[in-house]
Short mmCIF file of C-alpha atoms in Angstrom, two decimals:
data_model
loop_
_atom_site.label_atom_id
_atom_site.label_comp_id
_atom_site.label_asym_id
_atom_site.label_seq_id
_atom_site.Cartn_x
_atom_site.Cartn_y
_atom_site.Cartn_z
CA UNK A 125 -51.83 -3.28 12.54
CA UNK A 126 -48.46 -1.20 13.09
CA UNK A 127 -47.20 1.57 10.83
CA UNK A 128 -44.29 -0.32 9.47
CA UNK A 129 -43.26 -2.27 6.47
CA UNK A 130 -41.84 -5.87 6.19
CA UNK A 131 -39.26 -6.51 3.61
CA UNK A 132 -38.61 -10.32 2.88
CA UNK A 133 -35.12 -10.79 1.91
CA UNK A 134 -34.22 -13.48 -0.81
CA UNK A 135 -30.56 -12.73 -0.47
CA UNK A 136 -30.21 -9.76 -2.89
CA UNK A 137 -27.22 -7.37 -2.66
CA UNK A 138 -29.62 -4.81 -2.97
CA UNK A 139 -31.96 -5.56 0.02
CA UNK A 140 -30.39 -3.13 2.46
CA UNK A 141 -30.70 -0.29 -0.16
CA UNK A 142 -34.51 -1.06 -0.21
CA UNK A 143 -34.54 -0.43 3.58
CA UNK A 144 -32.65 2.69 3.31
CA UNK A 145 -34.87 4.26 0.60
CA UNK A 146 -38.07 3.25 2.58
CA UNK A 147 -36.57 4.96 5.83
CA UNK A 148 -35.77 7.88 3.82
CA UNK A 149 -39.60 8.40 3.46
CA UNK A 150 -39.76 8.56 7.21
CA UNK A 151 -41.25 5.11 7.19
CA UNK A 152 -39.98 2.37 9.42
CA UNK A 153 -39.19 -1.17 7.81
CA UNK A 154 -37.58 -4.24 8.81
CA UNK A 155 -35.68 -7.06 6.78
CA UNK A 156 -36.34 -10.53 7.64
CA UNK A 157 -35.16 -13.76 5.82
CA UNK A 158 -37.98 -15.35 3.72
CA UNK A 159 -37.47 -18.53 5.28
CA UNK A 160 -37.11 -17.56 8.85
CA UNK A 161 -39.83 -14.85 9.62
CA UNK A 162 -40.07 -14.74 13.39
CA UNK A 163 -42.55 -11.95 13.44
CA UNK A 164 -46.45 -11.69 12.76
CA UNK A 165 -46.91 -10.43 9.26
CA UNK A 166 -50.21 -8.79 10.74
CA UNK A 167 -48.02 -6.25 12.53
CA UNK A 168 -47.06 -4.73 9.05
CA UNK A 169 -49.11 -2.51 6.98
CA UNK A 170 -47.27 -3.42 3.65
CA UNK A 171 -44.87 -6.04 2.44
CA UNK A 172 -41.89 -5.80 -0.10
CA UNK A 173 -40.17 -8.77 -1.89
CA UNK A 174 -36.66 -8.31 -2.66
CA UNK A 175 -34.46 -9.46 -5.58
CA UNK A 176 -32.54 -12.58 -5.26
CA UNK A 177 -29.29 -14.23 -6.84
CA UNK A 178 -31.47 -17.31 -7.45
CA UNK A 179 -33.67 -18.14 -10.58
CA UNK A 180 -37.35 -18.97 -9.94
CA UNK A 181 -36.48 -21.83 -12.52
CA UNK A 182 -33.85 -23.50 -10.17
CA UNK A 183 -34.37 -26.28 -7.73
CA UNK A 184 -32.82 -23.81 -5.08
CA UNK A 185 -35.45 -21.20 -5.92
CA UNK A 186 -36.60 -19.35 -2.51
CA UNK A 187 -40.35 -20.32 -2.02
CA UNK A 188 -41.75 -17.99 0.66
CA UNK A 189 -45.22 -18.68 2.18
CA UNK A 190 -47.36 -15.81 0.99
CA UNK A 191 -50.54 -17.17 2.22
CA UNK A 192 -51.03 -14.44 4.85
CA UNK A 193 -49.80 -11.67 2.60
CA UNK A 194 -50.78 -12.05 -0.97
CA UNK A 195 -54.31 -10.65 -1.78
CA UNK A 196 -54.48 -9.62 2.08
CA UNK A 197 -51.95 -6.86 2.21
CA UNK A 198 -50.31 -4.35 -0.16
CA UNK A 199 -47.52 -6.05 -1.83
CA UNK A 200 -44.71 -5.14 -4.07
CA UNK A 201 -42.45 -7.56 -5.79
CA UNK A 202 -39.00 -6.37 -6.82
CA UNK A 203 -37.02 -8.20 -9.66
CA UNK A 204 -37.13 -11.78 -8.31
CA UNK A 205 -40.19 -11.04 -6.21
CA UNK A 206 -41.92 -9.98 -9.61
CA UNK A 207 -40.64 -13.23 -11.17
CA UNK A 208 -41.88 -15.46 -8.29
CA UNK A 209 -45.41 -13.76 -8.16
CA UNK A 210 -45.69 -14.72 -11.95
CA UNK A 211 -43.74 -18.22 -12.19
CA UNK A 212 -45.40 -19.89 -9.22
CA UNK A 213 -49.09 -18.48 -9.99
CA UNK A 214 -49.75 -19.39 -13.45
CA UNK A 215 -47.35 -17.59 -15.47
CA UNK A 216 -44.00 -18.48 -17.18
CA UNK A 217 -40.33 -17.20 -16.55
CA UNK A 218 -37.59 -18.07 -18.78
CA UNK A 219 -33.94 -17.37 -19.62
CA UNK A 220 -33.67 -13.91 -21.41
CA UNK A 221 -32.03 -13.66 -24.75
CA UNK A 222 -29.49 -11.34 -23.37
CA UNK A 223 -28.59 -10.65 -19.70
CA UNK A 224 -30.35 -7.53 -18.76
CA UNK A 225 -28.02 -5.39 -16.53
CA UNK A 226 -27.67 -1.74 -16.12
CA UNK A 227 -29.52 1.30 -17.29
CA UNK A 228 -32.80 1.06 -19.28
CA UNK A 229 -35.49 3.54 -19.96
CA UNK A 230 -39.32 2.95 -19.68
CA UNK A 231 -40.97 3.04 -23.28
CA UNK A 232 -44.59 2.58 -21.74
CA UNK A 233 -46.00 3.72 -18.59
CA UNK A 234 -49.63 3.41 -17.35
CA UNK A 235 -50.07 6.72 -15.89
CA UNK A 236 -53.53 5.91 -14.61
CA UNK A 237 -52.07 3.39 -12.19
CA UNK A 238 -51.24 4.68 -8.93
CA UNK A 239 -47.81 2.95 -8.73
CA UNK A 240 -46.58 5.21 -11.66
CA UNK A 241 -48.08 8.51 -10.60
CA UNK A 242 -45.73 11.33 -11.59
CA UNK A 243 -43.44 8.89 -13.26
CA UNK A 244 -43.42 9.11 -17.09
CA UNK A 245 -41.98 7.51 -20.30
CA UNK A 246 -38.28 7.69 -20.56
CA UNK A 247 -37.66 7.37 -16.93
CA UNK A 248 -34.37 5.65 -16.19
CA UNK A 249 -34.51 2.36 -14.46
CA UNK A 250 -31.81 -0.11 -13.33
CA UNK A 251 -32.12 -3.68 -14.38
CA UNK A 252 -30.12 -6.65 -12.97
CA UNK A 253 -31.48 -10.25 -14.01
CA UNK A 254 -30.86 -12.97 -16.52
CA UNK A 255 -34.30 -14.45 -16.56
CA UNK A 256 -37.42 -12.48 -17.93
CA UNK A 257 -41.16 -12.78 -17.71
CA UNK A 258 -42.57 -14.58 -20.90
CA UNK A 259 -45.95 -14.95 -20.09
CA UNK A 260 -48.18 -13.74 -17.29
CA UNK A 261 -51.34 -15.17 -15.55
CA UNK A 262 -54.66 -13.99 -17.14
CA UNK A 263 -55.55 -11.59 -14.10
CA UNK A 264 -52.23 -9.63 -14.48
CA UNK A 265 -51.93 -6.40 -16.16
CA UNK A 266 -49.00 -4.65 -17.62
CA UNK A 267 -48.27 -1.24 -16.20
CA UNK A 268 -44.74 -0.56 -17.65
CA UNK A 269 -42.29 -1.58 -20.21
CA UNK A 270 -38.95 -1.08 -21.73
CA UNK A 271 -37.66 -1.52 -25.25
CA UNK A 272 -36.41 -5.08 -24.23
CA UNK A 273 -38.60 -6.02 -21.40
CA UNK A 274 -42.27 -5.89 -22.14
CA UNK A 275 -43.48 -7.12 -18.75
CA UNK A 276 -41.33 -4.51 -16.77
CA UNK A 277 -44.12 -3.93 -14.22
CA UNK A 278 -47.72 -5.29 -13.43
CA UNK A 279 -50.64 -5.14 -11.07
CA UNK A 280 -52.80 -8.18 -10.31
CA UNK A 281 -56.43 -7.45 -10.77
CA UNK A 282 -58.54 -7.59 -7.64
CA UNK A 283 -55.47 -7.27 -5.31
CA UNK A 284 -53.30 -4.57 -4.08
CA UNK A 285 -50.30 -6.59 -5.46
CA UNK A 286 -47.84 -4.83 -7.61
CA UNK A 287 -44.46 -6.06 -9.35
CA UNK A 288 -41.60 -4.56 -11.06
CA UNK A 289 -38.66 -6.21 -12.85
CA UNK A 290 -36.41 -3.36 -12.14
CA UNK A 291 -34.65 -2.07 -9.01
CA UNK A 292 -36.16 1.08 -7.63
CA UNK A 293 -33.90 1.19 -4.52
CA UNK A 294 -30.76 1.88 -6.56
CA UNK A 295 -29.40 5.34 -7.49
CA UNK A 296 -29.58 4.65 -11.18
CA UNK A 297 -33.40 4.29 -11.08
CA UNK A 298 -34.05 8.26 -11.23
CA UNK A 299 -37.83 7.91 -10.00
CA UNK A 300 -37.40 4.89 -7.71
CA UNK A 301 -37.88 6.89 -4.42
CA UNK A 302 -41.14 8.30 -5.97
CA UNK A 303 -42.36 4.71 -6.88
CA UNK A 304 -41.87 3.55 -3.48
CA UNK A 305 -43.66 6.40 -2.08
CA UNK A 306 -46.43 5.88 -4.40
CA UNK A 307 -46.60 2.24 -3.21
CA UNK A 308 -46.09 2.69 0.45
CA UNK A 309 -48.05 6.08 1.14
CA UNK A 310 -50.48 6.52 -1.91
CA UNK A 311 -51.48 2.68 -2.19
CA UNK A 312 -50.79 1.16 1.26
CA UNK A 313 -51.58 4.17 3.34
CA UNK A 314 -48.57 3.92 5.37
CA UNK A 315 -48.00 7.29 7.51
CA UNK A 316 -44.67 8.96 7.32
CA UNK A 317 -44.17 9.10 11.11
CA UNK A 318 -40.68 7.62 11.55
CA UNK A 319 -38.46 10.37 12.48
CA UNK A 320 -35.26 10.81 14.79
CA UNK A 321 -37.50 12.22 17.45
CA UNK A 322 -39.89 9.13 17.17
CA UNK A 323 -36.97 6.86 17.14
CA UNK A 324 -35.61 8.35 20.30
CA UNK A 325 -39.03 8.24 22.19
CA UNK A 326 -39.62 4.68 21.17
CA UNK A 327 -36.16 3.56 21.80
CA UNK A 328 -35.86 5.15 25.34
CA UNK A 329 -39.16 3.61 26.31
CA UNK A 330 -38.17 0.22 25.16
CA UNK A 331 -34.71 0.61 27.07
CA UNK A 332 -36.55 1.53 30.23
CA UNK A 333 -38.97 -1.64 29.85
CA UNK A 334 -35.91 -3.88 29.01
CA UNK A 335 -33.45 -2.68 31.46
CA UNK A 336 -35.37 -1.63 34.53
CA UNK A 337 -33.12 -0.72 37.41
CA UNK A 338 -30.30 -2.75 36.04
CA UNK A 339 -26.75 -1.41 35.76
CA UNK A 340 -25.19 -0.89 32.31
CA UNK A 341 -21.49 -0.78 31.29
CA UNK A 342 -20.90 0.75 27.85
CA UNK A 343 -17.64 0.89 25.89
CA UNK A 344 -17.41 4.51 25.01
CA UNK A 345 -15.02 5.17 22.08
CA UNK A 346 -15.68 8.99 21.42
CA UNK A 347 -17.12 8.22 18.20
CA UNK A 348 -20.76 8.98 16.86
CA UNK A 349 -22.28 5.49 17.32
CA UNK A 350 -21.28 4.89 21.06
CA UNK A 351 -22.02 8.57 21.85
CA UNK A 352 -25.34 8.35 20.61
CA UNK A 353 -25.87 5.05 22.15
CA UNK A 354 -24.80 6.51 25.61
CA UNK A 355 -27.02 9.44 25.47
CA UNK A 356 -30.07 7.17 24.68
CA UNK A 357 -29.14 5.02 27.55
CA UNK A 358 -28.57 7.99 29.81
CA UNK A 359 -32.00 9.19 29.03
CA UNK A 360 -33.43 5.74 29.85
CA UNK A 361 -31.46 4.75 32.91
CA UNK A 362 -29.29 7.80 34.11
CA UNK A 363 -26.99 6.99 36.94
CA UNK A 364 -27.22 3.31 36.21
CA UNK A 365 -25.07 3.75 33.04
CA UNK A 366 -21.35 3.42 33.48
CA UNK A 367 -19.31 4.39 30.57
CA UNK A 368 -15.80 3.06 30.05
CA UNK A 369 -13.34 4.41 27.44
CA UNK A 370 -10.48 2.07 26.77
CA UNK A 371 -7.16 3.20 25.42
CA UNK A 372 -6.21 0.24 23.49
CA UNK A 373 -2.79 1.85 22.17
CA UNK A 374 -4.28 2.02 18.68
CA UNK A 375 -6.17 5.42 18.85
CA UNK A 376 -5.22 8.60 16.85
CA UNK A 377 -2.65 10.82 18.39
CA UNK A 378 -3.77 12.35 21.57
CA UNK A 379 -7.17 10.92 21.35
CA UNK A 380 -7.41 9.33 24.72
CA UNK A 381 -6.87 12.59 26.53
CA UNK A 382 -9.13 14.69 23.94
CA UNK A 383 -12.08 12.25 24.16
CA UNK A 384 -12.11 12.06 27.86
CA UNK A 385 -12.05 15.80 28.16
CA UNK A 386 -14.98 16.04 25.42
CA UNK A 387 -17.22 14.24 27.90
CA UNK A 388 -16.59 16.35 30.91
CA UNK A 389 -19.66 18.47 30.22
CA UNK A 390 -22.22 15.90 28.72
CA UNK A 391 -23.21 14.69 32.22
CA UNK A 392 -22.16 11.12 31.42
CA UNK A 393 -20.31 9.00 34.00
CA UNK A 394 -17.15 8.10 32.13
CA UNK A 395 -14.01 6.32 33.48
CA UNK A 396 -10.83 6.12 31.20
CA UNK A 397 -8.77 2.96 31.30
CA UNK A 398 -5.34 2.89 29.67
CA UNK A 399 -4.71 -0.79 28.56
CA UNK A 400 -2.20 -0.12 25.81
CA UNK A 401 0.39 -2.73 27.08
CA UNK A 402 -2.17 -5.39 27.30
CA UNK A 403 -3.27 -4.88 23.75
CA UNK A 404 0.08 -4.57 22.27
CA UNK A 405 1.13 -7.58 24.06
CA UNK A 406 -1.71 -9.80 22.69
CA UNK A 407 -0.96 -8.24 19.12
CA UNK A 408 2.67 -9.20 19.14
CA UNK A 409 3.48 -11.30 16.04
CA UNK A 410 0.04 -11.25 14.56
CA UNK A 411 -0.13 -10.39 10.84
CA UNK A 412 -3.43 -11.94 9.81
CA UNK A 413 -6.20 -9.33 9.71
CA UNK A 414 -8.88 -11.59 11.17
CA UNK A 415 -6.46 -12.89 14.04
CA UNK A 416 -5.64 -9.22 14.99
CA UNK A 417 -9.46 -8.23 14.94
CA UNK A 418 -10.16 -11.27 17.19
CA UNK A 419 -7.30 -10.63 19.37
CA UNK A 420 -8.45 -7.03 19.89
CA UNK A 421 -12.10 -8.25 20.45
CA UNK A 422 -10.99 -10.60 22.84
CA UNK A 423 -9.16 -8.26 25.00
CA UNK A 424 -11.79 -5.64 24.93
CA UNK A 425 -13.84 -8.43 26.54
CA UNK A 426 -11.19 -9.01 29.00
CA UNK A 427 -10.86 -5.50 30.01
CA UNK A 428 -14.52 -4.99 30.31
CA UNK A 429 -14.85 -8.05 32.50
CA UNK A 430 -12.26 -6.55 34.73
CA UNK A 431 -14.01 -3.17 35.00
CA UNK A 432 -17.42 -4.86 35.11
CA UNK A 433 -16.26 -6.72 38.33
CA UNK A 434 -15.66 -3.33 39.80
CA UNK A 435 -19.17 -2.26 39.35
CA UNK A 436 -21.54 -3.99 41.78
CA UNK A 437 -24.39 -5.92 40.18
CA UNK A 438 -23.96 -4.89 36.56
CA UNK A 439 -25.83 -6.94 34.27
CA UNK A 440 -25.57 -5.56 30.73
CA UNK A 441 -22.88 -4.61 28.10
CA UNK A 442 -24.09 -1.83 25.91
CA UNK A 443 -22.63 -1.55 22.63
CA UNK A 444 -22.80 0.97 19.65
CA UNK A 445 -23.43 -1.65 16.93
CA UNK A 446 -25.20 -0.24 13.85
CA UNK A 447 -26.80 -1.95 10.89
CA UNK A 448 -23.76 -2.17 8.54
CA UNK A 449 -21.77 -3.86 11.31
CA UNK A 450 -24.41 -6.51 11.44
CA UNK A 451 -24.85 -6.95 7.70
CA UNK A 452 -21.00 -7.28 6.96
CA UNK A 453 -20.47 -9.72 9.80
CA UNK A 454 -23.41 -12.00 9.23
CA UNK A 455 -25.64 -12.51 6.38
CA UNK A 456 -29.01 -10.77 6.81
CA UNK A 457 -30.62 -13.84 5.48
CA UNK A 458 -28.80 -16.24 7.68
CA UNK A 459 -27.68 -18.00 4.68
CA UNK A 460 -24.29 -18.86 2.99
CA UNK A 461 -23.28 -15.30 2.18
CA UNK A 462 -19.65 -14.76 2.71
CA UNK A 463 -18.54 -12.78 5.49
CA UNK A 464 -16.54 -9.75 4.51
CA UNK A 465 -14.98 -9.19 7.98
CA UNK A 466 -15.73 -9.84 11.71
CA UNK A 467 -16.47 -6.94 13.80
CA UNK A 468 -15.22 -6.76 17.42
CA UNK A 469 -18.52 -5.26 18.63
CA UNK A 470 -20.89 -7.85 17.04
CA UNK A 471 -21.96 -11.02 18.29
CA UNK A 472 -22.33 -12.79 21.74
CA UNK A 473 -20.14 -12.88 24.86
CA UNK A 474 -18.24 -15.74 26.49
CA UNK A 475 -20.08 -17.36 29.17
CA UNK A 476 -17.62 -16.32 31.99
CA UNK A 477 -18.64 -12.77 31.37
CA UNK A 478 -22.29 -13.13 32.58
CA UNK A 479 -23.37 -9.93 30.90
CA UNK A 480 -26.32 -9.50 28.52
CA UNK A 481 -25.84 -7.33 25.49
CA UNK A 482 -27.95 -4.23 24.64
CA UNK A 483 -27.59 -2.49 21.37
CA UNK A 484 -29.86 0.58 20.91
CA UNK A 485 -28.68 1.22 17.46
CA UNK A 486 -28.47 -2.08 16.07
CA UNK A 487 -31.10 -1.53 13.24
CA UNK A 488 -30.21 1.93 12.04
CA UNK A 489 -27.70 3.27 9.40
CA UNK A 490 -24.80 5.82 10.20
CA UNK A 491 -26.58 8.81 8.54
CA UNK A 492 -29.69 7.96 10.81
CA UNK A 493 -27.48 7.83 13.87
CA UNK A 494 -26.30 11.34 13.22
CA UNK A 495 -29.82 12.54 12.64
CA UNK A 496 -30.98 10.74 16.17
CA UNK A 497 -27.88 12.40 17.83
CA UNK A 498 -28.74 15.94 16.49
CA UNK A 499 -32.47 15.52 17.72
CA UNK A 500 -30.87 14.88 21.13
CA UNK A 501 -28.72 18.19 21.02
CA UNK A 502 -25.24 16.48 20.78
CA UNK A 503 -22.77 18.86 19.74
CA UNK A 504 -22.37 18.97 15.95
CA UNK A 505 -18.57 18.74 15.96
CA UNK A 506 -18.81 15.45 17.74
CA UNK A 507 -21.61 14.11 15.56
CA UNK A 508 -19.58 15.25 12.35
CA UNK A 509 -16.55 12.90 13.46
CA UNK A 510 -15.45 10.66 10.84
CA UNK A 511 -16.10 6.84 11.54
CA UNK A 512 -13.07 5.18 13.06
CA UNK A 513 -12.74 1.47 13.16
CA UNK A 514 -13.31 -0.41 16.37
CA UNK A 515 -9.83 -2.16 16.20
CA UNK A 516 -8.31 1.30 15.57
CA UNK A 517 -5.00 1.67 13.78
CA UNK A 518 -4.20 -2.09 14.00
CA UNK A 519 -6.12 -2.77 10.58
CA UNK A 520 -4.54 0.15 9.16
CA UNK A 521 -1.04 -1.28 9.75
CA UNK A 522 -0.78 -4.12 7.37
CA UNK A 523 1.21 -6.80 8.99
CA UNK A 524 2.34 -7.37 12.52
CA UNK A 525 1.83 -4.51 15.11
CA UNK A 526 4.70 -2.83 17.03
CA UNK A 527 4.73 0.20 19.14
CA UNK A 528 7.15 1.96 16.58
CA UNK A 529 4.76 1.27 13.64
CA UNK A 530 1.88 2.87 15.77
CA UNK A 531 3.83 5.85 16.49
CA UNK A 532 4.68 6.29 12.81
CA UNK A 533 1.00 5.82 11.66
CA UNK A 534 -0.38 8.23 14.46
CA UNK A 535 2.02 10.92 13.33
CA UNK A 536 1.18 10.42 9.58
CA UNK A 537 -2.46 10.20 10.40
CA UNK A 538 -2.33 13.53 12.44
CA UNK A 539 -0.88 15.37 9.60
CA UNK A 540 -3.61 14.20 7.20
CA UNK A 541 -6.61 14.73 9.42
CA UNK A 542 -5.38 18.19 10.61
CA UNK A 543 -4.72 19.12 6.98
CA UNK A 544 -8.28 18.19 5.82
CA UNK A 545 -9.52 20.44 8.53
CA UNK A 546 -7.35 23.24 7.85
CA UNK A 547 -8.22 23.04 4.00
CA UNK A 548 -11.90 22.92 5.02
CA UNK A 549 -12.10 19.44 3.41
CA UNK A 550 -12.84 17.47 6.63
CA UNK A 551 -16.69 17.63 6.43
CA UNK A 552 -16.70 17.11 2.73
CA UNK A 553 -15.19 13.60 3.44
CA UNK A 554 -17.16 10.83 5.04
CA UNK A 555 -14.08 8.86 6.28
CA UNK A 556 -10.46 9.59 5.85
CA UNK A 557 -7.33 7.58 7.36
CA UNK A 558 -3.79 6.51 6.39
CA UNK A 559 -2.51 2.88 5.92
CA UNK A 560 0.96 1.78 6.73
CA UNK A 561 2.19 -0.65 4.09
CA UNK A 562 4.16 -3.71 4.85
CA UNK A 563 6.79 -2.70 2.37
CA UNK A 564 10.00 -0.56 2.25
CA UNK A 565 10.65 2.05 -0.53
CA UNK A 566 14.01 3.31 -1.82
CA UNK A 567 14.23 7.25 -1.57
CA UNK A 568 16.91 9.83 -1.41
CA UNK A 569 17.09 12.57 1.30
CA UNK A 570 19.87 15.05 0.78
CA UNK A 571 22.82 12.95 -0.45
CA UNK A 572 21.80 9.89 1.35
CA UNK A 573 19.91 6.76 0.26
CA UNK A 574 16.89 5.87 2.49
CA UNK A 575 15.03 2.58 2.69
CA UNK A 576 11.69 3.48 4.54
CA UNK A 577 7.92 2.95 4.86
CA UNK A 578 5.26 3.81 2.35
CA UNK A 579 1.93 5.17 3.54
CA UNK A 580 -1.37 5.27 1.65
CA UNK A 581 -3.90 8.09 2.16
CA UNK A 582 -7.45 7.12 1.94
CA UNK A 583 -10.48 9.55 1.85
CA UNK A 584 -13.99 8.42 0.78
CA UNK A 585 -17.49 9.70 0.15
CA UNK A 586 -20.37 7.51 1.26
CA UNK A 587 -23.85 7.70 3.20
CA UNK A 588 -23.61 4.67 5.31
CA UNK A 589 -20.46 2.81 4.50
CA UNK A 590 -22.20 0.01 2.54
CA UNK A 591 -20.86 1.73 -0.68
CA UNK A 592 -18.18 4.43 -0.99
CA UNK A 593 -16.30 6.23 -3.72
CA UNK A 594 -12.83 7.94 -3.33
CA UNK A 595 -12.71 11.57 -2.97
CA UNK A 596 -11.04 13.83 -5.63
CA UNK A 597 -8.70 15.81 -3.23
CA UNK A 598 -7.12 18.80 -4.75
CA UNK A 599 -3.48 18.13 -6.06
CA UNK A 600 -2.06 21.11 -4.15
CA UNK A 601 -3.55 19.61 -0.97
CA UNK A 602 -2.02 16.14 -1.57
CA UNK A 603 1.33 17.80 -2.48
CA UNK A 604 1.34 19.71 0.75
CA UNK A 605 0.32 16.68 2.94
CA UNK A 606 2.95 14.41 1.29
CA UNK A 607 5.75 16.79 1.89
CA UNK A 608 4.71 17.42 5.50
CA UNK A 609 4.64 13.68 6.06
CA UNK A 610 7.87 12.91 4.44
CA UNK A 611 9.80 15.87 6.01
CA UNK A 612 8.08 15.47 9.44
CA UNK A 613 7.82 11.71 10.04
CA UNK A 614 10.93 9.90 10.55
CA UNK A 615 10.57 6.32 8.89
CA UNK A 616 8.36 7.30 5.98
CA UNK A 617 9.79 8.35 2.45
CA UNK A 618 6.82 7.69 -0.01
CA UNK A 619 3.00 8.66 0.11
CA UNK A 620 0.49 7.33 -2.23
CA UNK A 621 -3.22 7.85 -2.52
CA UNK A 622 -5.97 5.12 -2.75
CA UNK A 623 -8.30 5.76 -5.47
CA UNK A 624 -10.42 2.48 -5.14
CA UNK A 625 -14.13 2.39 -4.71
CA UNK A 626 -16.39 0.19 -2.59
CA UNK A 627 -17.15 -2.23 -4.08
CA UNK A 628 -14.99 -3.81 -5.15
CA UNK A 629 -12.43 -2.77 -2.59
CA UNK A 630 -13.46 -1.98 1.13
CA UNK A 631 -12.90 1.25 2.96
CA UNK A 632 -10.30 -0.20 5.10
CA UNK A 633 -7.36 -2.24 3.89
CA UNK A 634 -7.67 -5.14 6.33
#
């Protein structure tokens, strides 16, 4: 039995948050769809059942096979998981009198139960369901209630099976992390040993075993993800790693030169390839965001194919794919969840390329990537760089791409980012950038009427990019930046600030 946790996903929007909270406890966990578990459950020390958009009363209700889990391993059912363990094991679930969403407070807590150790009445929890548990099987014991939900939590007698109607993984459940720790550490006995150092040791060992003496080509962007991936691979295969940094013509101002300079002293084998004309030619006339992403992704593949042919016997393409990339591109459940956007670095390669993919960071979040990088001694300034989209400025130029639009956006973006640094705001922002809008605005400069572009500034706070909130930047800062942009960048006469959160908006505009 390994020291890790299995999360069975029923399609909940909160499943990834469960994983994040578990990992914050220094416990490794994996998410697997309930209907396609391709792992041996005996390799996991505890199991968590997620919520679901489905009702246990519907014909489409997810029905997992728990024969190797329930009563045999510590099990925690959350929301749908709690209702499933009731409805299909002798209890009754029905429609609640009112939809139960949002904040609630525990009105009763069984403090003698280990699940609620250190958690008391009036603790705030987060509800998100329209069904409720009406009747529980005889061997189920209530261990927590709210004013409106009597069966808010229970334990099954004779088993290490627990269930809660609320969501401990969301921020608004104030003692949610404590509850998960009580279950995983106190009840299941999982050791809190999953640290950045342990991840590095395990990943390097796995890469050595997987790659052997094979040669690997890596697309290095200068960002946190590809840098950490490169250092991990360098530890595993050394001189067999070939890093390529491609200038797609859509980078920030002076970024191609500064990124190459940044890696000079890191001991990595890096080659710079200027493919600006190739990318801009392929983007000519394209306005649809998905078509632009795909054009950029396809050209990256073509560039790498050309460069890979210059390396004798290269067999692998390494990518800095991280967990949110995977989640947003393809449903974790493999089900019908909508794709928000495609990612140029997620998915397979065309047959002609003949390279296999290796993704050392595929299962970890952005904040975890930074902690791993810090543990390997990567420079703090590099690790502190804001995320930058793989397709670059192409998805910050709404509409078609031209060299002149790229020039305008590069100039505006440079003023904004340098301003954040000068005002000591850069490290207080998770990601910042500028969008060039496909509209012209009437303005007046001197005695002349202008009809020029509008740009939107965007700065957000986030932990991993899954959710984000806009940053309340000082008015004086925004005033200064707006003046610098309008006075210093030919072609722009209006600046606006985006105050949308994710959700419902996304961080990028395309």
